[in-house]
mmCIF file of C-alpha atoms in Angstrom:
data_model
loop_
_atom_site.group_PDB
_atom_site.id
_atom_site.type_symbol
_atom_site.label_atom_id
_atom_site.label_comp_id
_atom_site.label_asym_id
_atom_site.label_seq_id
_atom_site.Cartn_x
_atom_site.Cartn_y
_atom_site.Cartn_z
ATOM 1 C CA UNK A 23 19.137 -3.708 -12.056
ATOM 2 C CA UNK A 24 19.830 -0.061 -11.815
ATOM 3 C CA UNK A 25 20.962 0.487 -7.970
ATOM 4 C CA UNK A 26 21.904 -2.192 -5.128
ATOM 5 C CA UNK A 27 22.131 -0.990 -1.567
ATOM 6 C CA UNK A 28 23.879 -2.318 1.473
ATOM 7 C CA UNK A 29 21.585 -0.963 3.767
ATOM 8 C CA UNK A 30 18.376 0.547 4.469
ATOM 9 C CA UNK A 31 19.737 3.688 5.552
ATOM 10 C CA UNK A 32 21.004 3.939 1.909
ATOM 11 C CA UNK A 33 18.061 2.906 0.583
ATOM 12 C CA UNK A 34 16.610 5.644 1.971
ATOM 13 C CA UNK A 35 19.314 8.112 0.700
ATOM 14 C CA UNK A 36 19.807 6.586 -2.684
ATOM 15 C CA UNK A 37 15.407 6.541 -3.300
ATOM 16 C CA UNK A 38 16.138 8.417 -6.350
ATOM 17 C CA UNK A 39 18.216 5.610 -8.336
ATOM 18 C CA UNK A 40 15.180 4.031 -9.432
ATOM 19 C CA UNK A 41 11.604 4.127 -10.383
ATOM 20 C CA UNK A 42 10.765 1.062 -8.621
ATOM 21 C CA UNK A 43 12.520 -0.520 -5.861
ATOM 22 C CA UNK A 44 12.325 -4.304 -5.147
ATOM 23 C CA UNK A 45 13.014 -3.957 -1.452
ATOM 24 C CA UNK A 46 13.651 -6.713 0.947
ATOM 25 C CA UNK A 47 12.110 -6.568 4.228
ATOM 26 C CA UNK A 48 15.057 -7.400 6.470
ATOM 27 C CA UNK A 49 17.660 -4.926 5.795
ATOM 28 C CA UNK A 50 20.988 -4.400 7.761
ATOM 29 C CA UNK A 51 20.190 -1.089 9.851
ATOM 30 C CA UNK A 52 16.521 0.039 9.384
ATOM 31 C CA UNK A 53 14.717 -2.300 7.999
ATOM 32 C CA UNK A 54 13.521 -2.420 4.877
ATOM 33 C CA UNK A 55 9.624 -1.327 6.132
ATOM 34 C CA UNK A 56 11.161 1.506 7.526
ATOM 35 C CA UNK A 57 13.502 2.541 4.464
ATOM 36 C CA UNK A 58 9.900 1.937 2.131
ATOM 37 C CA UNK A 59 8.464 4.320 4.616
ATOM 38 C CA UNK A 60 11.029 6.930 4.796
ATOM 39 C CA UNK A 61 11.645 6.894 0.841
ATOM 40 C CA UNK A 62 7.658 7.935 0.267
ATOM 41 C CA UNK A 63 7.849 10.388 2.163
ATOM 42 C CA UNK A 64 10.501 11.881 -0.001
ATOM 43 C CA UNK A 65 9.705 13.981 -3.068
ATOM 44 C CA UNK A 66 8.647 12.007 -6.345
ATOM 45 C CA UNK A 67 8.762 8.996 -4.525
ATOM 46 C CA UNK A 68 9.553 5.621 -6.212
ATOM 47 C CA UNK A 69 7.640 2.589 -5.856
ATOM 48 C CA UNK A 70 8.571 0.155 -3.533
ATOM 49 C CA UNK A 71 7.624 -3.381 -3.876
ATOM 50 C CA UNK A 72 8.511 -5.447 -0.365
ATOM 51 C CA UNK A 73 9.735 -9.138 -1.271
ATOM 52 C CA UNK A 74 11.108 -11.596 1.398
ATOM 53 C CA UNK A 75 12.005 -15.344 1.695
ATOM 54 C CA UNK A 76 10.020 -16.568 5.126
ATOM 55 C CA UNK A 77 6.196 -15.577 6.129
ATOM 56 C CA UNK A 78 6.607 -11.909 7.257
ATOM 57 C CA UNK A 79 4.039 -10.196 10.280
ATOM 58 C CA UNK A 80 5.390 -7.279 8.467
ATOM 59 C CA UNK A 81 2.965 -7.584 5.391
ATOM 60 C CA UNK A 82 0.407 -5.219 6.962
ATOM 61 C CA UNK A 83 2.611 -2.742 8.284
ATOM 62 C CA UNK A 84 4.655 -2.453 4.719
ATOM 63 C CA UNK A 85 1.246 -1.711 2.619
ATOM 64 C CA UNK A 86 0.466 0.619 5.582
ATOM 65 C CA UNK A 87 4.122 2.474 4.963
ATOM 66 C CA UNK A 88 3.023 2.938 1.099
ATOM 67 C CA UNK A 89 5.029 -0.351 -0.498
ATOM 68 C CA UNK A 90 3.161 -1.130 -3.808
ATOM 69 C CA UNK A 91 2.944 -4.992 -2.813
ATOM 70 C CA UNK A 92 4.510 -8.000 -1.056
ATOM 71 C CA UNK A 93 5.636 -10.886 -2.340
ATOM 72 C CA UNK A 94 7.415 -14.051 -0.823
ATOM 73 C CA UNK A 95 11.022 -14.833 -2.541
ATOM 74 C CA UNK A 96 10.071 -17.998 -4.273
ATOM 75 C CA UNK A 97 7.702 -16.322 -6.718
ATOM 76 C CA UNK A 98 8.992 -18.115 -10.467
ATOM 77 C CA UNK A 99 10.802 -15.178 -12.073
ATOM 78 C CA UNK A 100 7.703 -14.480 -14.662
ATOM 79 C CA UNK A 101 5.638 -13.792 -11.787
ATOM 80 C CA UNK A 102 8.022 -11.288 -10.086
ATOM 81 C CA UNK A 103 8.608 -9.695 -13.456
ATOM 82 C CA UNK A 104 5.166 -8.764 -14.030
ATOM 83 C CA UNK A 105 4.742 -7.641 -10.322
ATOM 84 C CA UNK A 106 7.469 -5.183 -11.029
ATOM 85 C CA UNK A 107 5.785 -4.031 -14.269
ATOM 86 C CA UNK A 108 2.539 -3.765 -12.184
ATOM 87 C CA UNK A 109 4.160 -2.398 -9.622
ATOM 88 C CA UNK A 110 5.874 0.572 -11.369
ATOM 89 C CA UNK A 111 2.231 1.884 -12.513
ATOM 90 C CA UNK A 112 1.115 2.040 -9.052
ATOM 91 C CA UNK A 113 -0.712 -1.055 -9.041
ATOM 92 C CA UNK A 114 -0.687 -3.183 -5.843
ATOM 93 C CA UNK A 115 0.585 -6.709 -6.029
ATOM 94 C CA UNK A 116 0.453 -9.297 -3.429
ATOM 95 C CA UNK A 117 1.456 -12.557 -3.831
ATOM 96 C CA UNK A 118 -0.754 -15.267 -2.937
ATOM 97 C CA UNK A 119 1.145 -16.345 0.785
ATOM 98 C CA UNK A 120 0.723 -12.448 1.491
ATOM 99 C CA UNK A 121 -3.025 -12.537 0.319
ATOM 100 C CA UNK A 122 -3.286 -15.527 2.868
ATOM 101 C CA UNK A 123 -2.202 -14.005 5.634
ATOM 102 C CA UNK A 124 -3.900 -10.750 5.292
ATOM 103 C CA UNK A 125 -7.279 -13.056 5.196
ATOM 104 C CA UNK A 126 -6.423 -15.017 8.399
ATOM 105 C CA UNK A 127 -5.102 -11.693 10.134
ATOM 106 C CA UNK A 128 -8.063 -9.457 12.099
ATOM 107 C CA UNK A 129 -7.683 -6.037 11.452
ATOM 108 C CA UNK A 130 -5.260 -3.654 13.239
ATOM 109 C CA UNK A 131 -8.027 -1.099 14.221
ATOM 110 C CA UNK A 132 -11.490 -1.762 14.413
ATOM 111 C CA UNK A 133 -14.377 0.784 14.230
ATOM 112 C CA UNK A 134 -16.263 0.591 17.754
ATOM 113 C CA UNK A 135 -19.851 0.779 17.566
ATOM 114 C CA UNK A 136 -20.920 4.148 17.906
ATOM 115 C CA UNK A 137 -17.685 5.626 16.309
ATOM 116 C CA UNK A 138 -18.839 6.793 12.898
ATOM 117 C CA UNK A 139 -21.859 8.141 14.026
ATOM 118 C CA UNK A 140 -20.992 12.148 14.316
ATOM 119 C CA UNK A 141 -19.601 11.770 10.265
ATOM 120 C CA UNK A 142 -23.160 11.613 8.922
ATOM 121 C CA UNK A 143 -24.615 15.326 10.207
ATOM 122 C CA UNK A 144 -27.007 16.488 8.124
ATOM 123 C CA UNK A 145 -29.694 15.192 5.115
ATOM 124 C CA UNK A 146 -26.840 15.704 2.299
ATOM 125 C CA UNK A 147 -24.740 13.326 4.268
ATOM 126 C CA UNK A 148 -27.163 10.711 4.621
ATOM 127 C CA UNK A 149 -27.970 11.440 0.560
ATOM 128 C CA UNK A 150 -24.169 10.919 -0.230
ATOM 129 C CA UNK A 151 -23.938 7.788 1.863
ATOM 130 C CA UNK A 152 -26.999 6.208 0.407
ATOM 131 C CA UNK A 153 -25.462 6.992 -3.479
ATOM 132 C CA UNK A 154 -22.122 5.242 -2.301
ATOM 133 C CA UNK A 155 -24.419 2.386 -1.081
ATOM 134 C CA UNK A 156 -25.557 1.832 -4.465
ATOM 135 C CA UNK A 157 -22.469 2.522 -6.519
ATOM 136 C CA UNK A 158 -22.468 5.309 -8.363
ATOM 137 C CA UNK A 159 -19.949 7.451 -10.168
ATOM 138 C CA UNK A 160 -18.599 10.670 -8.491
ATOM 139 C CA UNK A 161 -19.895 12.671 -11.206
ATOM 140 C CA UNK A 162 -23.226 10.923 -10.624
ATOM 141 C CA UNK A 163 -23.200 11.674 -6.958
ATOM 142 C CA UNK A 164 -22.064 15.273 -7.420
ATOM 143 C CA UNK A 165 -24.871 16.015 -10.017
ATOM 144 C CA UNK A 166 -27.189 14.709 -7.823
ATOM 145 C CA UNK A 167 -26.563 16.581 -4.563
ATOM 146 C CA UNK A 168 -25.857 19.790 -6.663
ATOM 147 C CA UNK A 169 -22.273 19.859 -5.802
ATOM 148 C CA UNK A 170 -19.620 21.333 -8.354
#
């Protein structure tokens, strides 16, 4: 452990102490979504990695604030290690009550029909979406449509 905090508030101030945080979602003060929210949108931002002990609503909106993963308290400690170590090269990590809920939760926003339709303007658009369709590389695509 390199830094404890209190609060989120001083989460929030103290971002710095650490290149990861393991950051609890109820927090006295802010809570800890909020703190994971305002410490990315610091400077060199750590990675925060949202852990708490009941089923949280709050999964969706912590990945939404930036945190690296979720995971539920009563992970076995080899399983929260290698989150961390996962977690600290940007990698997300959700444990599998998290993954659960996301699956049984709809969507915050969905599309309406109709919405997407002024995106695709022109032939090159409908080119690019087609090469998406079918998978292929950036490079591939840009080659292709004779973009640099």
């Amino acid at each position: 452990m390199t830094a404890a905090v209190s609060s989120g508030e001083q989460a929030a101030e103290r971002y710095h102490a650490a290149h990861i945080w393991l950051m609890d979602v109820q927090l006295p003060g802010i809570s800890g979504v909020e703190a994971c929210a305002r410490i990315l949108r610091k400077p060199d931002p750590p990675y925060v990695l949202m852990i708490t002990a009941l089923p949280d609503p709050r999964i969706t909106e912590a990945l939404e604030a930036g945190a690296v993963g979720f995971l539920f308290k009563d992970e076995p400690a080899d399983v929260l290690k290698t989150a961390l170590r996962a977690g600290s090269r940007g990698l997300t990590v959700l444990s599998t009550t998290a993954v659960r809920y996301l699956g049984s939760t709809p969507p915050i926003e969905q599309a309406l029909p109709g919405e997407y339709e002024e995106i695709v303007q022109d032939d090159k658009d409908t080119k690019l979406a087609a090469l998406v369709l079918e998978g292929r590389t950036v490079d591939d695509m840009a080659r292709t449509l004779g973009f640099s």
